[in-house]
Short mmCIF file of C-alpha atoms and ligand atoms in Angstrom, two decimals:
data_model
loop_
_atom_site.label_atom_id
_atom_site.label_comp_id
_atom_site.label_asym_id
_atom_site.label_seq_id
_atom_site.Cartn_x
_atom_site.Cartn_y
_atom_site.Cartn_z
CA UNK A 1 -65.59 -3.05 -50.62
CA UNK A 2 -63.33 -0.64 -52.42
CA UNK A 3 -61.15 -3.49 -53.60
CA UNK A 4 -64.08 -5.62 -54.70
CA UNK A 5 -65.38 -2.67 -56.69
CA UNK A 6 -61.95 -1.98 -58.14
CA UNK A 7 -61.77 -5.46 -59.65
CA UNK A 8 -64.90 -4.76 -61.63
CA UNK A 9 -63.69 -1.54 -63.17
CA UNK A 10 -63.60 -1.92 -66.93
CA UNK A 11 -60.48 -1.31 -68.94
CA UNK A 12 -61.55 2.12 -70.17
CA UNK A 13 -62.23 3.18 -66.60
CA UNK A 14 -58.57 2.49 -65.78
CA UNK A 15 -57.71 5.70 -67.60
CA UNK A 16 -59.65 7.70 -65.02
CA UNK A 17 -58.24 5.64 -62.20
CA UNK A 18 -54.79 6.75 -63.39
CA UNK A 19 -55.96 10.34 -63.72
CA UNK A 20 -57.22 10.29 -60.14
CA UNK A 21 -53.90 8.85 -59.02
CA UNK A 22 -52.16 11.77 -60.70
CA UNK A 23 -54.48 14.29 -59.04
CA UNK A 24 -53.88 12.77 -55.61
CA UNK A 25 -50.15 13.14 -56.22
CA UNK A 26 -50.72 16.78 -57.16
CA UNK A 27 -52.53 17.32 -53.85
CA UNK A 28 -49.68 15.74 -51.95
CA UNK A 29 -47.25 18.00 -53.77
CA UNK A 30 -49.28 20.96 -52.48
CA UNK A 31 -48.96 19.44 -49.00
CA UNK A 32 -52.69 19.03 -48.66
CA UNK A 33 -53.51 16.16 -46.33
CA UNK A 34 -56.40 14.02 -47.52
CA UNK A 35 -58.16 10.81 -46.58
CA UNK A 36 -57.04 8.73 -49.56
CA UNK A 37 -59.14 5.59 -48.89
CA UNK A 38 -62.23 7.80 -48.75
CA UNK A 39 -61.42 9.35 -52.13
CA UNK A 40 -60.85 5.94 -53.70
CA UNK A 41 -64.07 4.56 -52.17
CA UNK A 42 -65.95 7.47 -53.70
CA UNK A 43 -64.29 6.93 -57.06
CA UNK A 44 -65.20 3.24 -57.24
CA UNK A 45 -68.68 3.87 -55.92
CA UNK A 46 -69.30 6.53 -58.59
CA UNK A 47 -67.68 4.43 -61.31
CA UNK A 48 -70.01 1.54 -60.47
CA UNK A 49 -73.04 3.77 -60.29
CA UNK A 50 -72.40 5.48 -63.65
CA UNK A 51 -71.22 2.35 -65.48
CA UNK A 52 -72.79 2.17 -68.90
CA UNK A 53 -73.53 5.89 -69.06
CA UNK A 54 -71.62 8.13 -71.43
CA UNK A 55 -71.17 11.87 -71.81
CA UNK A 56 -72.12 13.65 -75.02
CA UNK A 57 -68.43 13.50 -75.86
CA UNK A 58 -68.69 9.70 -75.94
CA UNK A 59 -66.46 9.29 -72.91
CA UNK A 60 -67.57 7.16 -69.95
CA UNK A 61 -69.54 9.25 -67.47
CA UNK A 62 -66.93 8.88 -64.72
CA UNK A 63 -64.66 11.14 -66.80
CA UNK A 64 -66.86 14.04 -65.68
CA UNK A 65 -66.71 13.69 -61.87
CA UNK A 66 -62.97 13.07 -62.12
CA UNK A 67 -62.57 16.24 -64.21
CA UNK A 68 -64.61 18.18 -61.64
CA UNK A 69 -62.29 16.91 -58.93
CA UNK A 70 -59.35 17.94 -61.12
CA UNK A 71 -60.66 21.50 -61.34
CA UNK A 72 -61.03 21.63 -57.56
CA UNK A 73 -57.49 20.36 -57.11
CA UNK A 74 -56.09 22.91 -59.51
CA UNK A 75 -58.03 26.02 -58.50
CA UNK A 76 -59.10 25.54 -54.88
CA UNK A 77 -57.87 24.01 -51.65
CA UNK A 78 -60.26 21.09 -51.24
CA UNK A 79 -60.75 18.95 -48.17
CA UNK A 80 -61.42 15.19 -48.35
CA UNK A 81 -65.18 15.48 -48.08
CA UNK A 82 -65.26 18.00 -50.92
CA UNK A 83 -63.26 15.61 -53.08
CA UNK A 84 -65.54 12.70 -52.22
CA UNK A 85 -68.67 14.75 -52.89
CA UNK A 86 -67.21 15.95 -56.21
CA UNK A 87 -66.79 12.36 -57.35
CA UNK A 88 -70.28 11.44 -56.14
CA UNK A 89 -72.03 14.66 -57.19
CA UNK A 90 -74.20 13.13 -59.92
CA UNK A 91 -75.01 9.71 -58.45
CA UNK A 92 -78.30 10.67 -56.79
CA UNK A 93 -79.46 12.62 -59.80
CA UNK A 94 -78.47 10.36 -62.65
CA UNK A 95 -78.17 6.81 -61.32
CA UNK A 96 -80.35 4.27 -59.49
CA UNK A 97 -78.37 4.81 -56.25
CA UNK A 98 -80.81 5.37 -53.37
CA UNK A 99 -80.22 8.18 -50.87
CA UNK A 100 -80.30 5.65 -47.99
CA UNK A 101 -77.54 3.68 -49.67
CA UNK A 102 -75.32 6.72 -50.08
CA UNK A 103 -75.99 7.81 -46.51
CA UNK A 104 -75.16 4.37 -45.14
CA UNK A 105 -71.98 4.16 -47.16
CA UNK A 106 -70.50 7.63 -46.73
CA UNK A 107 -72.19 9.11 -43.66
CA UNK A 108 -74.21 12.24 -43.02
CA UNK A 109 -71.66 14.85 -43.94
CA UNK A 110 -70.83 13.72 -47.47
CA UNK A 111 -74.42 12.67 -48.03
CA UNK A 112 -75.69 16.16 -47.32
CA UNK A 113 -73.16 17.72 -49.70
CA UNK A 114 -74.27 15.42 -52.53
CA UNK A 115 -77.91 15.96 -51.66
CA UNK A 116 -77.37 19.72 -51.79
CA UNK A 117 -75.88 19.43 -55.28
CA UNK A 118 -78.70 17.20 -56.45
CA UNK A 119 -81.32 19.68 -55.35
CA UNK A 120 -79.58 22.42 -57.22
CA UNK A 121 -79.56 20.68 -60.53
CA UNK A 122 -83.25 19.99 -60.25
CA UNK A 123 -83.75 23.70 -59.75
CA UNK A 124 -81.77 24.86 -62.73
CA UNK A 125 -82.83 22.33 -65.36
CA UNK A 126 -86.02 24.16 -66.17
CA UNK A 127 -87.00 25.63 -69.54
CA UNK A 128 -89.19 28.45 -68.34
CA UNK A 129 -87.08 31.49 -67.63
CA UNK A 130 -89.15 32.79 -64.74
CA UNK A 131 -89.10 29.41 -63.08
CA UNK A 132 -85.42 29.02 -63.72
CA UNK A 133 -84.61 32.32 -62.09
CA UNK A 134 -86.80 31.40 -59.15
CA UNK A 135 -84.91 28.17 -58.95
CA UNK A 136 -81.59 29.92 -58.98
CA UNK A 137 -82.74 31.74 -55.91
CA UNK A 138 -83.68 28.51 -54.18
CA UNK A 139 -80.34 27.20 -55.33
CA UNK A 140 -78.74 30.02 -53.47
CA UNK A 141 -80.53 29.27 -50.26
CA UNK A 142 -79.36 25.70 -50.55
CA UNK A 143 -75.81 26.68 -51.30
CA UNK A 144 -75.46 29.10 -48.50
CA UNK A 145 -75.60 26.32 -45.94
CA UNK A 146 -72.27 24.97 -47.05
CA UNK A 147 -69.93 26.76 -49.40
CA UNK A 148 -68.33 23.50 -50.41
CA UNK A 149 -71.52 22.80 -52.35
CA UNK A 150 -70.96 26.04 -54.21
CA UNK A 151 -67.34 25.21 -54.97
CA UNK A 152 -68.28 21.83 -56.40
CA UNK A 153 -71.13 23.38 -58.35
CA UNK A 154 -68.79 25.96 -59.88
CA UNK A 155 -66.32 23.27 -60.87
CA UNK A 156 -69.18 21.16 -62.28
CA UNK A 157 -70.40 24.13 -64.27
CA UNK A 158 -66.92 24.85 -65.57
CA UNK A 159 -66.42 21.32 -66.84
CA UNK A 160 -69.85 21.32 -68.46
CA UNK A 161 -68.93 24.56 -70.24
CA UNK A 162 -65.61 23.14 -71.36
CA UNK A 163 -67.43 20.20 -72.93
CA UNK A 164 -70.43 22.19 -74.12
CA UNK A 165 -69.49 21.81 -77.79
CA UNK A 166 -70.70 18.22 -77.61
CA UNK A 167 -74.18 19.23 -76.49
CA UNK A 168 -76.45 18.95 -79.54
CA UNK A 169 -79.15 21.37 -78.37
CA UNK A 170 -77.95 24.85 -79.31
CA UNK A 171 -80.56 26.68 -77.31
CA UNK A 172 -79.56 24.77 -74.22
CA UNK A 173 -75.91 25.60 -74.88
CA UNK A 174 -76.69 29.32 -75.01
CA UNK A 175 -78.80 29.10 -71.87
CA UNK A 176 -76.10 27.37 -69.89
CA UNK A 177 -73.57 29.97 -71.03
CA UNK A 178 -75.92 32.86 -70.18
CA UNK A 179 -76.70 31.51 -66.71
CA UNK A 180 -72.99 31.43 -66.14
CA UNK A 181 -72.72 35.16 -66.80
CA UNK A 182 -75.86 35.98 -64.83
CA UNK A 183 -75.22 33.86 -61.86
CA UNK A 184 -72.21 31.61 -61.43
CA UNK A 185 -69.42 33.98 -62.42
CA UNK A 186 -70.69 36.84 -60.19
CA UNK A 187 -71.06 34.33 -57.39
CA UNK A 188 -67.47 33.16 -57.84
CA UNK A 189 -66.38 36.80 -57.88
CA UNK A 190 -68.28 37.62 -54.72
CA UNK A 191 -66.48 34.87 -52.85
CA UNK A 192 -63.14 35.80 -54.36
CA UNK A 193 -62.63 32.65 -56.43
CA UNK A 194 -60.95 34.75 -59.13
CA UNK A 195 -59.39 31.99 -61.16
CA UNK A 196 -62.59 29.99 -61.31
CA UNK A 197 -64.48 33.14 -62.20
CA UNK A 198 -62.14 33.98 -65.07
CA UNK A 199 -62.32 30.47 -66.48
CA UNK A 200 -66.10 30.40 -66.19
CA UNK A 201 -66.37 33.70 -68.05
CA UNK A 202 -63.95 32.69 -70.79
CA UNK A 203 -65.75 29.41 -71.40
CA UNK A 204 -69.18 31.03 -71.34
CA UNK A 205 -67.95 33.77 -73.68
CA UNK A 206 -66.63 31.15 -76.11
CA UNK A 207 -70.16 29.80 -76.28
CA UNK A 208 -72.19 33.02 -76.43
CA UNK A 209 -69.89 34.91 -78.79
CA UNK A 210 -67.55 32.50 -80.55
CA UNK A 211 -66.53 35.05 -83.18
CA UNK A 212 -65.30 37.65 -80.72
CA UNK A 213 -63.69 34.96 -78.60
CA UNK A 214 -61.71 33.55 -81.51
CA UNK A 215 -60.65 36.97 -82.68
CA UNK A 216 -59.21 37.89 -79.28
CA UNK A 217 -57.47 34.55 -78.92
CA UNK A 218 -55.97 34.98 -82.40
CA UNK A 219 -54.62 38.41 -81.57
CA UNK A 220 -53.35 37.26 -78.17
CA UNK A 221 -51.42 34.38 -79.66
CA UNK A 222 -50.22 36.24 -82.76
CA UNK A 223 -46.99 37.57 -81.30
CA UNK A 224 -47.14 35.61 -78.11
CA UNK A 225 -43.52 34.55 -78.45
CA UNK A 226 -42.38 38.17 -78.63
CA UNK A 227 -44.49 39.03 -75.57
CA UNK A 228 -43.13 36.06 -73.65
CA UNK A 229 -39.60 37.20 -74.42
CA UNK A 230 -40.34 40.75 -73.35
CA UNK A 231 -41.89 39.58 -70.09
CA UNK A 232 -38.87 37.36 -69.41
CA UNK A 233 -36.50 40.23 -70.08
CA UNK A 234 -38.36 42.74 -67.87
CA UNK A 235 -38.73 40.13 -65.17
CA UNK A 236 -34.96 39.61 -65.07
CA UNK A 237 -34.27 43.30 -65.05
CA UNK A 238 -36.60 43.84 -62.09
CA UNK A 239 -35.42 40.73 -60.29
CA UNK A 240 -31.75 41.70 -60.58
CA UNK A 241 -32.36 45.18 -59.24
CA UNK A 242 -34.46 43.89 -56.35
CA UNK A 243 -31.89 41.24 -55.44
CA UNK A 244 -29.12 43.79 -55.40
CA UNK A 245 -31.11 46.23 -53.29
CA UNK A 246 -32.76 43.68 -50.97
CA UNK A 247 -30.60 40.54 -51.01
CA UNK A 248 -32.49 39.05 -48.04
CA UNK A 249 -35.97 39.46 -49.48
CA UNK A 250 -37.67 36.27 -50.62
CA UNK A 251 -39.48 37.04 -53.85
CA UNK A 252 -41.33 35.42 -56.73
CA UNK A 253 -41.97 37.21 -60.02
CA UNK A 254 -44.41 35.79 -62.54
CA UNK A 255 -45.70 36.94 -65.89
CA UNK A 256 -49.46 37.17 -66.16
CA UNK A 257 -51.90 37.51 -69.05
CA UNK A 258 -55.31 39.13 -68.83
CA UNK A 259 -58.12 36.67 -69.41
CA UNK A 260 -60.03 36.73 -72.65
CA UNK A 261 -63.43 37.87 -71.47
CA UNK A 262 -62.03 40.74 -69.42
CA UNK A 263 -60.21 41.97 -72.53
CA UNK A 264 -63.51 41.89 -74.41
CA UNK A 265 -65.25 43.71 -71.55
CA UNK A 266 -62.63 46.42 -71.51
CA UNK A 267 -62.87 46.84 -75.28
CA UNK A 268 -66.66 47.14 -75.28
CA UNK A 269 -67.12 49.12 -72.08
CA UNK A 270 -64.37 51.63 -72.72
CA UNK A 271 -64.60 51.62 -76.50
CA UNK A 272 -60.97 50.58 -76.88
CA UNK A 273 -59.35 48.60 -79.64
CA UNK A 274 -57.33 45.52 -78.76
CA UNK A 275 -54.11 47.43 -79.34
CA UNK A 276 -55.17 50.19 -76.95
CA UNK A 277 -55.41 47.91 -73.93
CA UNK A 278 -52.38 48.48 -71.81
CA UNK A 279 -52.70 45.71 -69.25
CA UNK A 280 -52.99 42.75 -71.61
CA UNK A 281 -50.10 41.25 -69.80
CA UNK A 282 -47.83 42.20 -67.00
CA UNK A 283 -45.67 41.17 -64.08
CA UNK A 284 -46.76 40.03 -60.67
CA UNK A 285 -44.30 40.32 -57.80
CA UNK A 286 -44.99 38.35 -54.62
CA UNK A 287 -43.03 39.12 -51.46
CA UNK A 288 -43.28 38.23 -47.74
CA UNK A 289 -44.70 41.33 -46.07
CA UNK A 290 -46.84 44.39 -46.70
CA UNK A 291 -43.81 46.64 -46.17
CA UNK A 292 -41.92 44.64 -48.79
CA UNK A 293 -44.72 45.43 -51.25
CA UNK A 294 -44.10 49.15 -50.89
CA UNK A 295 -40.33 48.61 -51.09
CA UNK A 296 -40.81 46.77 -54.37
CA UNK A 297 -43.11 49.55 -55.59
CA UNK A 298 -40.33 52.03 -54.86
CA UNK A 299 -37.86 50.02 -56.94
CA UNK A 300 -40.33 49.56 -59.81
CA UNK A 301 -40.95 53.30 -59.94
CA UNK A 302 -37.20 53.89 -59.77
CA UNK A 303 -36.12 51.72 -62.69
CA UNK A 304 -39.04 52.49 -65.01
CA UNK A 305 -41.20 55.56 -65.35
CA UNK A 306 -44.76 55.29 -64.23
CA UNK A 307 -47.86 56.40 -66.08
CA UNK A 308 -49.80 58.95 -64.06
CA UNK A 309 -53.16 57.96 -62.72
CA UNK A 310 -52.72 54.19 -62.87
CA UNK A 311 -51.34 53.55 -59.39
CA UNK A 312 -53.88 51.68 -57.25
CA UNK A 313 -53.25 50.94 -53.61
CA UNK A 314 -55.59 48.07 -52.82
CA UNK A 315 -53.46 47.30 -49.78
CA UNK A 316 -54.29 50.61 -48.12
CA UNK A 317 -57.88 50.39 -49.31
CA UNK A 318 -58.83 46.81 -50.21
CA UNK A 319 -61.66 46.11 -52.64
CA UNK A 320 -64.99 45.31 -51.00
CA UNK A 321 -64.48 41.59 -51.50
CA UNK A 322 -61.16 41.74 -49.69
CA UNK A 323 -58.81 41.83 -52.67
CA UNK A 324 -55.47 43.41 -51.81
CA UNK A 325 -52.51 44.29 -54.06
CA UNK A 326 -50.63 47.27 -55.47
CA UNK A 327 -51.22 47.91 -59.18
CA UNK A 328 -49.12 50.27 -61.20
CA UNK A 329 -48.54 50.98 -64.87
CA UNK A 330 -45.04 51.61 -66.09
CA UNK A 331 -43.28 52.59 -69.29
CA UNK A 332 -40.37 50.18 -69.45
CA UNK A 333 -37.00 51.12 -70.93
CA UNK A 334 -38.14 49.82 -74.33
CA UNK A 335 -40.80 52.55 -74.38
CA UNK A 336 -43.77 50.20 -74.08
CA UNK A 337 -46.17 49.96 -71.16
CA UNK A 338 -46.14 47.13 -68.64
CA UNK A 339 -48.49 46.60 -65.73
CA UNK A 340 -46.94 45.53 -62.44
CA UNK A 341 -48.92 44.01 -59.56
CA UNK A 342 -47.32 43.63 -56.16
CA UNK A 343 -48.68 41.61 -53.25
CA UNK A 344 -47.64 39.51 -50.27
CA UNK A 345 -47.77 35.72 -50.28
CA UNK A 346 -50.83 35.83 -48.08
CA UNK A 347 -52.63 38.29 -50.38
CA UNK A 348 -51.66 36.08 -53.31
CA UNK A 349 -53.18 33.00 -51.69
CA UNK A 350 -56.35 34.93 -50.99
CA UNK A 351 -56.55 36.22 -54.55
CA UNK A 352 -56.08 32.72 -55.92
CA UNK A 353 -58.35 30.80 -53.63
CA UNK A 354 -60.73 33.42 -52.31
CA UNK A 355 -62.37 33.14 -48.95
CA UNK A 356 -61.64 29.42 -49.01
CA UNK A 357 -58.01 30.22 -48.26
CA UNK A 358 -59.05 31.75 -44.94
CA UNK A 359 -61.12 28.85 -43.84
CA UNK A 360 -58.70 26.19 -44.83
CA UNK A 361 -55.70 27.90 -43.36
CA UNK A 362 -57.45 28.84 -40.16
CA UNK A 363 -59.48 25.74 -39.47
CA UNK A 364 -57.58 23.04 -41.28
CA UNK A 365 -60.68 21.51 -42.81
CA UNK A 366 -64.30 22.54 -43.02
CA UNK A 367 -65.49 25.87 -44.39
CA UNK A 368 -66.89 28.12 -41.75
CA UNK A 369 -70.57 28.88 -42.09
CA UNK A 370 -70.31 31.76 -39.65
CA UNK A 371 -68.01 33.63 -42.00
CA UNK A 372 -68.87 37.26 -42.67
CA UNK A 373 -69.69 36.62 -46.31
CA UNK A 374 -72.12 33.87 -45.46
CA UNK A 375 -73.97 36.01 -43.01
CA UNK A 376 -73.95 39.04 -45.28
CA UNK A 377 -75.38 37.28 -48.32
CA UNK A 378 -77.92 35.45 -46.24
CA UNK A 379 -79.17 38.68 -44.77
CA UNK A 380 -79.40 40.31 -48.15
CA UNK A 381 -81.35 37.43 -49.55
CA UNK A 382 -83.78 37.21 -46.70
CA UNK A 383 -84.37 40.94 -46.31
CA UNK A 384 -85.36 41.73 -49.88
CA UNK A 385 -88.94 41.48 -51.06
CA UNK A 386 -88.31 39.63 -54.26
CA UNK A 387 -91.31 37.37 -54.08
CA UNK A 388 -93.39 39.09 -56.77
CA UNK A 389 -91.40 38.55 -59.91
CA UNK A 390 -88.40 36.25 -59.85
CA UNK A 391 -86.80 38.23 -62.64
CA UNK A 392 -86.74 41.24 -60.38
CA UNK A 393 -85.08 39.05 -57.86
CA UNK A 394 -82.30 38.21 -60.27
CA UNK A 395 -81.89 41.85 -61.17
CA UNK A 396 -81.84 42.78 -57.53
CA UNK A 397 -79.51 39.96 -56.72
CA UNK A 398 -77.08 41.06 -59.39
CA UNK A 399 -77.29 44.66 -58.26
CA UNK A 400 -77.37 44.25 -54.52
CA UNK A 401 -75.23 41.25 -53.93
CA UNK A 402 -72.85 41.05 -56.80
CA UNK A 403 -72.38 44.66 -57.71
CA UNK A 404 -72.79 46.05 -54.27
CA UNK A 405 -69.85 48.32 -54.82
CA UNK A 406 -70.01 51.70 -56.50
CA UNK A 407 -67.24 54.15 -57.04
CA UNK A 408 -67.25 57.92 -56.77
CA UNK A 409 -64.55 60.44 -57.54
CA UNK A 410 -62.51 62.68 -55.29
CA UNK A 411 -61.97 66.29 -56.43
CA UNK A 412 -58.61 65.10 -57.80
CA UNK A 413 -60.36 62.48 -59.90
CA UNK A 414 -59.30 59.42 -57.87
CA UNK A 415 -61.83 56.62 -57.63
CA UNK A 416 -63.10 55.70 -54.18
CA UNK A 417 -64.98 52.41 -53.81
CA UNK A 418 -67.97 52.34 -51.49
CA UNK A 419 -70.90 50.04 -50.84
CA UNK A 420 -74.10 50.97 -52.59
CA UNK A 421 -76.25 53.50 -50.71
CA UNK A 422 -73.18 54.96 -49.01
CA UNK A 423 -73.39 58.62 -48.00
CA UNK A 424 -70.96 61.57 -48.21
CA UNK A 425 -70.12 60.87 -44.58
CA UNK A 426 -69.05 57.31 -45.45
CA UNK A 427 -66.93 58.83 -48.19
CA UNK A 428 -65.36 61.26 -45.72
CA UNK A 429 -64.42 58.47 -43.30
CA UNK A 430 -63.07 56.40 -46.14
CA UNK A 431 -60.73 59.26 -47.06
CA UNK A 432 -59.49 59.74 -43.52
CA UNK A 433 -60.82 59.45 -39.96
CA UNK A 434 -60.19 63.14 -39.34
CA UNK A 435 -62.04 64.17 -42.51
CA UNK A 436 -65.01 62.25 -41.12
CA UNK A 437 -64.67 63.62 -37.61
CA UNK A 438 -64.42 67.20 -38.89
CA UNK A 439 -67.16 66.81 -41.52
CA UNK A 440 -69.05 70.05 -42.04
CA UNK A 441 -70.66 69.75 -45.48
CA UNK A 442 -70.53 67.87 -48.73
CA UNK A 443 -70.61 68.96 -52.34
CA UNK A 444 -71.77 66.32 -54.79
CA UNK A 445 -71.14 67.22 -58.42
CA UNK A 446 -70.51 70.76 -57.23
CA UNK A 447 -73.73 71.18 -55.31
CA UNK A 448 -74.24 71.05 -51.57
CA UNK A 449 -76.24 68.01 -50.40
CA UNK A 450 -77.41 66.70 -47.04
CA UNK A 451 -74.81 64.49 -45.40
CA UNK A 452 -77.12 61.46 -45.55
CA UNK A 453 -77.80 61.70 -49.30
CA UNK A 454 -77.14 58.39 -51.06
CA UNK A 455 -74.21 58.60 -53.43
CA UNK A 456 -74.49 57.31 -56.96
CA UNK A 457 -72.00 55.64 -59.23
CA UNK A 458 -69.68 58.21 -60.75
CA UNK A 459 -70.62 61.10 -58.45
CA UNK A 460 -67.85 63.55 -57.79
CA UNK A 461 -67.68 64.22 -54.07
CA UNK A 462 -65.97 66.96 -52.10
CA UNK A 463 -66.05 67.20 -48.32
CA UNK A 464 -65.52 70.46 -46.47
CA UNK A 465 -64.24 70.19 -42.93
CA UNK A 466 -64.41 72.52 -39.99
CA UNK A 467 -62.50 72.52 -36.73
CA UNK A 468 -65.74 73.15 -34.84
CA UNK A 469 -67.40 70.02 -36.17
CA UNK A 470 -67.43 66.74 -34.32
CA UNK A 471 -69.25 63.40 -34.65
CA UNK A 472 -72.84 63.30 -33.43
CA UNK A 473 -74.72 60.22 -32.21
CA UNK A 474 -77.40 60.60 -34.92
CA UNK A 475 -74.74 60.11 -37.59
CA UNK A 476 -74.87 56.45 -36.69
CA UNK A 477 -78.42 56.31 -38.08
CA UNK A 478 -77.40 56.79 -41.68
CA UNK A 479 -73.78 55.82 -42.29
CA UNK A 480 -73.59 52.59 -44.26
CA UNK A 481 -70.00 51.42 -43.91
CA UNK A 482 -68.99 49.46 -40.80
CA UNK A 483 -65.73 51.39 -40.64
CA UNK A 484 -67.53 54.77 -40.42
CA UNK A 485 -69.80 53.38 -37.72
CA UNK A 486 -66.84 52.08 -35.82
CA UNK A 487 -64.97 55.38 -36.06
CA UNK A 488 -67.98 57.42 -34.93
CA UNK A 489 -68.69 55.13 -32.02
CA UNK A 490 -65.06 55.21 -31.07
CA UNK A 491 -65.01 58.99 -31.06
CA UNK A 492 -68.21 59.21 -28.99
CA UNK A 493 -66.90 56.66 -26.53
CA UNK A 494 -63.63 58.51 -26.10
CA UNK A 495 -65.42 61.84 -25.74
CA UNK A 496 -67.87 60.45 -23.19
CA UNK A 497 -65.05 58.91 -21.29
CA UNK A 498 -63.13 62.18 -21.29
CA UNK A 499 -66.26 64.00 -20.09
CA UNK A 500 -66.81 61.42 -17.36
CA UNK A 501 -63.25 61.74 -16.17
CA UNK A 502 -63.52 65.51 -16.19
CA UNK A 503 -66.74 65.34 -14.18
CA UNK A 504 -65.25 62.85 -11.74
CA UNK A 505 -62.25 65.01 -11.21
CA UNK A 506 -64.44 68.04 -10.44
CA UNK A 507 -66.40 66.09 -7.83
CA UNK A 508 -63.17 64.83 -6.30
CA UNK A 509 -61.67 68.32 -6.19
CA UNK A 510 -64.74 69.67 -4.43
CA UNK A 511 -64.56 66.89 -1.90
CA UNK A 512 -60.88 67.53 -1.30
CA UNK A 513 -61.46 71.23 -0.82
CA UNK A 514 -64.46 70.62 1.42
CA UNK A 515 -62.52 68.24 3.61
CA UNK A 516 -59.52 70.55 3.85
CA UNK A 517 -57.09 68.15 2.26
CA UNK A 518 -55.31 70.55 -0.13
CA UNK A 519 -51.99 70.09 1.47
CA UNK A 520 -51.77 66.41 0.78
CA UNK A 521 -50.97 66.90 -2.91
CA UNK A 522 -53.93 64.82 -4.01
CA UNK A 523 -54.65 66.99 -6.97
CA UNK A 524 -52.80 66.69 -10.24
CA UNK A 525 -51.21 69.98 -11.24
CA UNK A 526 -53.52 71.40 -13.85
MN1 LIG B 1 -72.16 17.14 -63.02
#
């Protein structure tokens, strides 16, 4: 069947056949095992189905599914079914192919992925804003069943944004770009697909604010050569020192540039000029273990001088979405700042591929629907009463799900990240187990507050401890972080156990005394 179909592929379709060949090679180079015949079957099936259709760019339609697959190959770790579904993702929606046909040809698993994607596009292609937002919510419920649908949808969205210039309807262009900011990029962020998220934002930004986009790109590229040379020089300097100090350590150092939209965000949110942004570019050091990360940090701080207040230990306290790395800001020997990020290979993989890295590395293939993130988001979506006005739902969704983290300040001015609605007690446990266990009272912005008061973004929090204080069972009723709950429970368990042992020993001692057995050395010396 695949061969018969292949013979009918028109000459212009050969180009995409070659492109797919190249992408399959790229997968092999990454040592990702795939079912090649399945991918080719999907390609020829989709090519047949879309024959005669063109994109706004004038290219044959099949260029689009192949590009979506290309994005997945480059920025994720796809399995064979994801690749097949990526190639087939528009056949139910845009071609005469019947669902029964697709099901018979590719089986239940791939069919349900494609069906999921088809449903989504019906939900989002609506003019009315209220309806569209409502549809995005439905979209979410659909997606949550299988994250592979989300991955394909994000890649689909990215390619549509990249080719948005060809879309004649300006209003539609703006809408697609805005939905990306409101929905898809935060979603990608929540699941840790950082690279996809950055690309989505940059492409959406190019469409919503072309002037600002161009201006940043111009300034970024202006003395790019000089920056590249500086990065190369600093990289060598650091690499040499590290190799001399730790000859055995396997390490990779890369230069990295901040993405365009995040530069714009920093400029607008912090009122900075382009020239004032210090982490436009930097170095990323990747090493085998967590300990190595701190060793490298030591060396970095030894050869250059660090700028106070910029050191972030996301290894000791990871971001809520699991991101881990050390970030520090240095003044290099040329007197200019350079940001250095340090992480292990595993942290790097996670940062690049998000939660998908976990699933693929742990299970080999399918994404795990029982994963913590799945369950968490599902619960949030089902618990909220968003039924009245869908726009409130979107607001709530953005607030609750995507920006569920707040930060507050320690008395020293360090930022501490907490989930929304966290209390001073959560803060105390986040600082240290003993600070939590000895919690006596909390000052928020200088004033004493009840220990269950909800903290707000930017609050300055101080915890006073007392040696007489200890965790109480009712604390469990209001702490919001799982780690605080765990620590309190742990303490109570240990205390109860100690009490039980003490009690048991007393009973035993009484029995021993009553039975006249003192001389047998049954009692521990006390
Ligand atoms: Mn598509």
